[in-house]
Tab-separated table of C-alpha atoms in Angstrom:
chain	number	residue	atom	x	y	z
I	158	UNK	CA	-22.487	-19.442	-37.162
I	159	UNK	CA	-19.011	-20.677	-36.293
I	160	UNK	CA	-18.698	-22.412	-32.952
I	161	UNK	CA	-17.601	-20.167	-30.101
I	162	UNK	CA	-13.879	-20.000	-29.596
I	163	UNK	CA	-12.454	-22.061	-26.787
I	164	UNK	CA	-11.533	-19.860	-23.806
I	165	UNK	CA	-7.816	-19.414	-23.436
I	166	UNK	CA	-6.162	-19.515	-20.070
I	167	UNK	CA	-4.245	-16.462	-18.909
I	168	UNK	CA	-0.525	-16.945	-19.458
I	169	UNK	CA	1.371	-17.875	-16.347
I	170	UNK	CA	3.882	-15.335	-15.095
I	171	UNK	CA	7.225	-17.147	-14.923
I	172	UNK	CA	9.133	-17.047	-11.697
I	173	UNK	CA	12.051	-14.705	-11.843
I	174	UNK	CA	15.608	-15.661	-10.888
I	175	UNK	CA	16.112	-15.995	-7.145
I	176	UNK	CA	18.496	-13.754	-5.265
I	177	UNK	CA	18.976	-10.001	-4.877
I	178	UNK	CA	17.003	-7.748	-7.214
I	179	UNK	CA	17.400	-4.129	-8.209
I	180	UNK	CA	14.335	-1.901	-7.800
I	181	UNK	CA	14.010	1.318	-9.772
I	182	UNK	CA	11.271	3.739	-10.825
I	183	UNK	CA	10.597	5.433	-14.151
I	184	UNK	CA	7.772	7.499	-15.607
I	185	UNK	CA	5.986	4.165	-16.133
I	186	UNK	CA	6.155	3.183	-12.456
I	187	UNK	CA	8.193	0.699	-10.421
I	188	UNK	CA	10.319	-2.093	-11.893
I	189	UNK	CA	12.567	-4.875	-10.638
I	190	UNK	CA	15.383	-6.749	-12.345
I	191	UNK	CA	17.714	-9.569	-11.309
I	192	UNK	CA	21.346	-8.810	-10.540
I	193	UNK	CA	22.448	-10.487	-13.767
I	194	UNK	CA	20.213	-8.177	-15.832
I	195	UNK	CA	17.496	-10.748	-16.514
I	196	UNK	CA	13.885	-10.988	-15.402
I	197	UNK	CA	12.795	-7.374	-15.895
I	198	UNK	CA	9.402	-7.135	-14.139
I	199	UNK	CA	6.915	-4.256	-14.046
I	200	UNK	CA	5.650	-4.168	-10.454
I	201	UNK	CA	3.353	-1.135	-10.477
I	202	UNK	CA	2.302	1.564	-12.977
I	203	UNK	CA	2.471	4.205	-10.251
I	204	UNK	CA	5.070	4.861	-7.603
I	205	UNK	CA	5.767	7.879	-5.405
I	206	UNK	CA	6.887	6.617	-1.999
I	207	UNK	CA	10.423	7.548	-0.983
I	208	UNK	CA	11.353	4.867	1.554
I	209	UNK	CA	11.615	1.955	-0.848
I	210	UNK	CA	13.911	-0.012	1.487
I	211	UNK	CA	11.250	0.118	4.217
I	212	UNK	CA	8.709	-1.364	1.809
I	213	UNK	CA	10.643	-4.637	1.461
I	214	UNK	CA	9.575	-7.580	3.587
I	215	UNK	CA	12.537	-8.613	5.797
I	216	UNK	CA	14.016	-11.845	4.420
I	217	UNK	CA	10.949	-12.252	2.220
I	218	UNK	CA	9.588	-11.869	-1.298
I	219	UNK	CA	6.981	-9.156	-0.761
I	220	UNK	CA	7.017	-5.433	-1.448
I	221	UNK	CA	4.443	-3.101	0.141
I	222	UNK	CA	3.149	-0.409	-2.224
I	223	UNK	CA	0.654	2.424	-1.823
I	224	UNK	CA	-1.495	3.058	-4.891
I	225	UNK	CA	-4.416	5.368	-5.650
I	226	UNK	CA	-7.080	5.943	-8.269
I	227	UNK	CA	-4.761	8.520	-9.822
I	228	UNK	CA	-4.881	11.664	-7.703
I	229	UNK	CA	-3.000	10.266	-4.650
I	230	UNK	CA	-6.014	11.148	-2.477
I	231	UNK	CA	-8.804	8.798	-3.539
I	232	UNK	CA	-8.837	5.037	-3.899
I	233	UNK	CA	-5.813	4.605	-1.647
I	234	UNK	CA	-4.909	0.923	-1.499
I	235	UNK	CA	-2.077	-1.011	0.138
I	236	UNK	CA	-0.811	-3.753	-2.150
I	237	UNK	CA	1.628	-6.552	-1.395
I	238	UNK	CA	3.500	-7.461	-4.570
I	239	UNK	CA	5.633	-10.556	-5.079
I	240	UNK	CA	9.102	-9.638	-6.309
I	241	UNK	CA	9.579	-13.053	-7.895
I	242	UNK	CA	6.362	-13.028	-9.949
I	243	UNK	CA	5.312	-9.383	-10.072
I	244	UNK	CA	1.806	-10.376	-9.016
I	245	UNK	CA	-0.299	-8.640	-6.352
I	246	UNK	CA	-0.859	-11.239	-3.638
I	247	UNK	CA	-2.825	-9.008	-1.225
I	248	UNK	CA	-4.788	-5.803	-1.681
I	249	UNK	CA	-6.098	-3.798	1.294
I	250	UNK	CA	-8.290	-0.707	0.667
I	251	UNK	CA	-7.231	2.007	3.128
I	252	UNK	CA	-10.472	3.991	3.014
I	253	UNK	CA	-14.183	3.231	2.637
I	254	UNK	CA	-16.932	5.089	0.753
I	255	UNK	CA	-17.897	6.669	4.089
I	256	UNK	CA	-14.383	7.817	5.040
I	257	UNK	CA	-12.970	8.862	1.666
I	258	UNK	CA	-12.722	12.667	1.323
I	259	UNK	CA	-15.147	14.524	-0.925
I	260	UNK	CA	-13.835	15.808	-4.228
I	261	UNK	CA	-13.818	19.371	-2.870
I	262	UNK	CA	-12.141	18.502	0.454
I	263	UNK	CA	-9.148	20.656	1.387
I	264	UNK	CA	-6.457	20.684	4.107
I	265	UNK	CA	-8.134	21.209	7.446
I	266	UNK	CA	-11.143	19.023	6.645
I	267	UNK	CA	-11.141	15.941	8.880
I	268	UNK	CA	-11.439	13.489	5.984
I	269	UNK	CA	-8.614	15.189	4.093
I	270	UNK	CA	-6.347	15.248	7.168
I	271	UNK	CA	-6.988	11.526	7.645
I	272	UNK	CA	-5.826	10.808	4.095
I	273	UNK	CA	-2.767	13.011	4.647
I	274	UNK	CA	-1.859	10.725	7.571
I	275	UNK	CA	-1.822	7.785	5.139
I	276	UNK	CA	0.436	9.720	2.767
I	277	UNK	CA	3.090	10.518	5.405
I	278	UNK	CA	6.472	8.791	5.401
I	279	UNK	CA	6.483	5.515	7.347
I	280	UNK	CA	2.874	4.957	6.356
I	281	UNK	CA	3.516	1.267	6.906
I	282	UNK	CA	6.189	-0.842	8.639
I	283	UNK	CA	7.123	-4.516	8.517
I	284	UNK	CA	7.741	-6.366	11.756
I	285	UNK	CA	11.409	-7.441	12.089
I	286	UNK	CA	10.544	-11.063	11.268
I	287	UNK	CA	8.432	-10.066	8.258
I	288	UNK	CA	5.291	-11.816	9.540
I	289	UNK	CA	3.222	-8.657	10.152
I	290	UNK	CA	2.680	-5.331	8.451
I	291	UNK	CA	1.524	-2.284	10.409
I	292	UNK	CA	-0.131	0.442	8.346
I	293	UNK	CA	-2.216	3.598	8.555
I	294	UNK	CA	-5.804	3.406	7.326
I	295	UNK	CA	-9.189	5.133	7.615
I	296	UNK	CA	-11.304	1.993	7.709
I	297	UNK	CA	-13.539	2.791	10.677
I	298	UNK	CA	-13.605	6.589	10.410
I	299	UNK	CA	-13.443	9.419	10.834
I	300	UNK	CA	-9.765	9.439	11.902
I	301	UNK	CA	-6.672	7.651	10.631
I	302	UNK	CA	-5.743	4.691	12.823
I	303	UNK	CA	-3.001	2.066	13.029
I	304	UNK	CA	-3.869	-1.405	11.734
I	305	UNK	CA	-1.954	-4.662	11.755
I	306	UNK	CA	-2.074	-7.259	8.986
I	307	UNK	CA	-0.917	-10.769	9.941
I	308	UNK	CA	0.376	-12.728	6.953
I	309	UNK	CA	0.049	-16.124	8.662
I	310	UNK	CA	-3.640	-15.724	9.499
I	311	UNK	CA	-4.472	-13.341	6.606
I	312	UNK	CA	-6.302	-11.194	9.169
I	313	UNK	CA	-6.301	-7.436	9.795
I	314	UNK	CA	-6.922	-5.930	13.211
I	315	UNK	CA	-7.231	-2.377	14.448
I	316	UNK	CA	-4.491	-1.313	16.868
I	317	UNK	CA	-5.254	2.292	17.866
I	318	UNK	CA	-8.492	3.861	19.055
I	319	UNK	CA	-8.062	7.578	19.636
I	320	UNK	CA	-9.573	10.839	18.406
I	321	UNK	CA	-6.805	12.225	16.178
I	322	UNK	CA	-4.803	11.270	13.088
I	323	UNK	CA	-2.250	8.522	13.732
I	324	UNK	CA	0.821	8.454	11.492
I	325	UNK	CA	4.425	7.231	11.120
I	326	UNK	CA	4.519	3.692	12.527
I	327	UNK	CA	7.790	1.997	13.529
I	328	UNK	CA	8.751	-1.342	15.099
I	329	UNK	CA	11.369	-1.748	17.798
I	330	UNK	CA	14.378	-3.893	16.728
I	331	UNK	CA	13.027	-7.148	18.168
I	332	UNK	CA	9.366	-6.411	17.435
I	333	UNK	CA	8.210	-5.960	21.016
I	334	UNK	CA	6.906	-2.403	20.516
I	335	UNK	CA	4.952	-0.657	17.788
I	336	UNK	CA	5.552	3.111	18.035
I	337	UNK	CA	3.395	5.740	16.311
I	338	UNK	CA	2.582	9.443	16.447
I	339	UNK	CA	-0.687	11.359	16.552
I	340	UNK	CA	-1.707	14.812	15.288
I	341	UNK	CA	-4.944	16.779	15.091
I	342	UNK	CA	-3.930	18.357	11.779
I	343	UNK	CA	-0.844	18.591	9.566
I	344	UNK	CA	-0.920	22.297	8.733
I	345	UNK	CA	0.244	24.011	5.568
I	346	UNK	CA	3.991	24.222	6.179
I	347	UNK	CA	4.505	25.718	9.633
I	348	UNK	CA	4.241	22.403	11.469
I	349	UNK	CA	1.709	19.955	12.832
I	350	UNK	CA	-0.824	20.281	15.638
I	351	UNK	CA	0.648	17.350	17.562
I	352	UNK	CA	-1.584	15.249	19.821
I	353	UNK	CA	0.792	12.663	21.267
I	354	UNK	CA	3.139	9.700	20.924
I	355	UNK	CA	1.888	6.154	21.492
I	356	UNK	CA	3.155	2.590	21.579
I	357	UNK	CA	1.405	-0.769	21.433
I	358	UNK	CA	2.826	-4.201	22.125
I	359	UNK	CA	4.206	-6.208	19.224
I	360	UNK	CA	0.977	-8.160	18.737
I	361	UNK	CA	-0.949	-4.916	18.288
I	362	UNK	CA	-2.572	-4.857	21.721
I	363	UNK	CA	-2.441	-2.483	24.709
I	364	UNK	CA	-1.890	0.889	23.000
I	365	UNK	CA	-0.475	3.317	25.582
I	366	UNK	CA	-0.089	7.093	25.503
I	367	UNK	CA	3.587	7.972	26.057
I	368	UNK	CA	3.976	11.766	26.017
I	369	UNK	CA	2.813	15.029	24.485
I	370	UNK	CA	5.463	16.219	21.964
I	371	UNK	CA	6.844	19.666	22.860
I	372	UNK	CA	7.040	21.075	19.334
I	373	UNK	CA	4.996	21.255	16.152
I	374	UNK	CA	6.440	17.987	14.888
I	375	UNK	CA	8.121	14.844	16.164
I	376	UNK	CA	10.397	12.298	14.527
I	377	UNK	CA	11.700	8.883	15.510
I	378	UNK	CA	15.293	8.802	14.243
I	379	UNK	CA	16.044	5.216	15.218
I	380	UNK	CA	16.262	2.723	18.080
I	381	UNK	CA	19.161	2.448	20.510
I	382	UNK	CA	17.876	-0.852	21.903
I	383	UNK	CA	14.610	-2.779	22.104
I	384	UNK	CA	13.060	-0.342	24.589
I	385	UNK	CA	14.832	2.951	23.789
I	386	UNK	CA	13.850	5.224	20.908
I	387	UNK	CA	15.962	8.120	19.622
I	388	UNK	CA	13.564	11.048	19.183
I	389	UNK	CA	13.691	14.661	18.067
I	390	UNK	CA	11.143	17.467	18.062
I	391	UNK	CA	10.604	20.065	15.334
I	392	UNK	CA	9.607	23.714	15.152
I	393	UNK	CA	9.253	26.143	12.261
I	394	UNK	CA	11.805	28.507	13.846
I	395	UNK	CA	14.484	25.990	14.797
I	396	UNK	CA	13.963	22.916	12.685
I	397	UNK	CA	14.959	19.857	14.707
I	398	UNK	CA	15.643	20.258	18.434
I	399	UNK	CA	15.327	18.293	21.683
I	400	UNK	CA	17.385	15.280	20.579
I	401	UNK	CA	16.914	12.619	23.251
I	402	UNK	CA	16.667	8.978	24.207
I	403	UNK	CA	13.253	7.860	25.435
I	404	UNK	CA	12.679	4.536	27.202
I	405	UNK	CA	9.212	3.205	26.358
I	406	UNK	CA	9.080	0.969	29.437
I	407	UNK	CA	10.311	3.314	32.171
I	408	UNK	CA	9.374	6.610	30.544
I	409	UNK	CA	12.836	7.997	31.345
I	410	UNK	CA	14.535	10.522	29.066
I	411	UNK	CA	18.199	11.263	28.372
I	412	UNK	CA	18.678	14.556	26.516
I	413	UNK	CA	21.650	14.725	24.162
I	414	UNK	CA	20.930	18.177	22.700
I	415	UNK	CA	18.031	20.371	23.841
I	416	UNK	CA	18.791	23.196	21.391
I	417	UNK	CA	18.659	23.222	17.592
I	418	UNK	CA	20.744	20.622	15.740
I	419	UNK	CA	21.330	19.780	12.107
I	420	UNK	CA	21.089	16.021	11.666
I	421	UNK	CA	21.551	12.769	13.558
I	422	UNK	CA	22.307	9.123	12.782
I	423	UNK	CA	21.729	6.017	14.909
I	424	UNK	CA	23.532	2.705	14.496
I	425	UNK	CA	21.274	-0.338	15.035
I	426	UNK	CA	21.825	-2.356	18.221
I	427	UNK	CA	23.789	-5.581	17.820
I	428	UNK	CA	22.835	-8.308	20.282
I	429	UNK	CA	23.042	-6.820	23.769
I	430	UNK	CA	25.138	-3.874	22.572
I	431	UNK	CA	23.054	-0.698	22.199
I	432	UNK	CA	23.307	1.494	19.144
I	433	UNK	CA	25.450	4.633	19.133
I	434	UNK	CA	24.323	8.127	18.114
I	435	UNK	CA	26.141	10.676	15.968
I	436	UNK	CA	24.746	14.201	15.564
I	437	UNK	CA	25.748	17.626	14.307
I	438	UNK	CA	25.165	21.038	15.873
I	439	UNK	CA	26.467	24.540	15.063
I	440	UNK	CA	29.256	23.756	17.558
I	441	UNK	CA	30.439	20.620	15.741
I	442	UNK	CA	29.898	16.865	15.512
I	443	UNK	CA	29.041	14.963	18.702
I	444	UNK	CA	28.959	11.288	19.559
I	445	UNK	CA	27.164	9.123	22.126
I	446	UNK	CA	29.043	5.779	22.389
I	447	UNK	CA	27.131	2.523	22.325
I	448	UNK	CA	27.497	1.863	26.051
I	449	UNK	CA	27.881	5.463	27.172
I	450	UNK	CA	25.574	7.994	28.784
I	451	UNK	CA	27.551	11.136	27.931
I	452	UNK	CA	28.276	12.690	24.561
I	453	UNK	CA	31.623	14.099	23.456
I	454	UNK	CA	32.705	16.211	20.518
I	455	UNK	CA	34.437	14.566	17.579
I	456	UNK	CA	35.017	17.680	15.506
I	457	UNK	CA	34.389	21.380	16.097
I	458	UNK	CA	33.562	22.209	12.486
I	459	UNK	CA	29.976	22.573	11.269
I	460	UNK	CA	28.839	19.348	9.551
I	461	UNK	CA	26.311	19.609	6.782
I	462	UNK	CA	24.991	16.076	7.309
I	463	UNK	CA	25.593	12.910	9.330
I	464	UNK	CA	24.283	9.470	8.514
I	465	UNK	CA	24.713	5.782	9.242
I	466	UNK	CA	26.132	3.445	6.598
I	467	UNK	CA	25.911	-0.339	6.813
I	468	UNK	CA	29.413	-0.505	8.226
I	469	UNK	CA	30.150	2.902	9.720
I	470	UNK	CA	29.219	6.552	10.134
I	471	UNK	CA	29.818	9.403	7.737
I	472	UNK	CA	29.593	13.149	8.185
I	473	UNK	CA	30.061	15.893	5.620
I	474	UNK	CA	32.008	19.032	6.582
I	475	UNK	CA	32.173	22.302	4.620
I	476	UNK	CA	35.882	22.637	3.850
I	477	UNK	CA	37.232	26.184	3.571
I	478	UNK	CA	40.911	25.707	4.449
I	479	UNK	CA	43.916	24.924	2.292
I	480	UNK	CA	43.713	21.622	0.401
I	481	UNK	CA	44.740	18.689	2.660
I	482	UNK	CA	45.447	21.056	5.558
I	483	UNK	CA	42.736	19.700	7.850
I	484	UNK	CA	41.394	16.288	6.973
I	485	UNK	CA	41.442	14.354	10.249
I	486	UNK	CA	38.892	15.077	13.006
I	487	UNK	CA	40.412	15.539	16.449
I	488	UNK	CA	39.176	12.298	18.005
I	489	UNK	CA	40.981	9.138	19.100
I	490	UNK	CA	38.261	7.108	17.448
I	491	UNK	CA	39.214	8.289	13.966
I	492	UNK	CA	42.927	7.992	14.722
I	493	UNK	CA	42.395	4.382	15.757
I	494	UNK	CA	40.256	3.636	12.689
I	495	UNK	CA	41.485	6.042	10.011
I	496	UNK	CA	39.638	6.452	6.747
I	497	UNK	CA	41.310	5.248	3.597
I	498	UNK	CA	41.998	7.568	0.692
I	499	UNK	CA	38.755	6.393	-0.955
I	500	UNK	CA	36.751	7.394	2.121
I	501	UNK	CA	37.734	11.060	1.950
I	502	UNK	CA	36.352	12.897	-1.037
I	503	UNK	CA	36.378	16.502	-2.114
I	504	UNK	CA	33.266	18.027	-3.687
I	505	UNK	CA	34.077	21.685	-4.262
I	506	UNK	CA	34.272	23.085	-0.755
I	507	UNK	CA	32.777	20.003	0.897
I	508	UNK	CA	34.632	17.157	2.634
I	509	UNK	CA	33.144	13.821	3.644
I	510	UNK	CA	34.684	11.728	6.416
I	511	UNK	CA	33.744	8.198	7.437
I	512	UNK	CA	35.007	5.486	9.764
I	513	UNK	CA	33.846	2.786	7.339
I	514	UNK	CA	35.584	-0.468	8.085
I	515	UNK	CA	36.771	0.739	11.486
I	516	UNK	CA	35.919	-0.513	14.956
I	517	UNK	CA	32.894	0.961	16.666
I	518	UNK	CA	33.832	2.995	19.748
């Protein structure tokens, strides 16, 4: 017999070029490529999460990915993938054999609702310094809880300990608070059976019940400062309503719009300057300045959408008047920081307006 072949070592994965990388998904999964078009790397054969930006480690090399055994219900695993090598550097199973739902489990079953909590948006969140990753898991059963993985110690600890399904984790801008929501069940389209809103300290200790959400859904839209969250409730009849600021330390609330509204955008705080809030209602577009406590109307037309860009706000207005007849909102802010020709675009009967490049009010 011929002598056995010498074992061959697995080929080393070369480091990819440093610097910014483009991430994109195809039918074959998630890929990354360097900005010069080199170093195409296959990161994962499956990919379905929408908030790809939130999966990136701040100022780091890691990407957080949720994978499954194929049906997006079983074998749920949180993987940390190196962008430079494409290799999985940490793998955390999010369920156990005792907590994974049965094959015939359906919405309403406790084990199935727990897995649905993992599948929600904001299923994980990096701390601002990139040293910790908060995530939703069903590791101790029977409910979904918040866990915290520390990269420095390579240790995972349980944060929450309640009797409902925790979901949607978010860090405050400086990492002092870890905010999350809680529901008994997620329904079939008419809203959630909400159980509460909670916050723990940045090291994952001292979870505290904050309030009972008034609707059949709750959403954290952003942070005005380290202690103040911008929140909105949801109902099947109205959609989003009860837009407000909530201070996690004092428990105080400042309501900006208690009725139905369309959309809202929050600028991140800069140093000691709080973030500002822009939101649309059927009565027009309204603005809460960075250091203000009262909102004022920027434009009386109905805006389809408002959002925050890296360097300014934008809102989209259905345009039904004569071409170029009404292009400037009636606010001193926009007169002081007018949009350039490239910032105003016509899409059929839709106009978009932005203060990009202008001073913040």
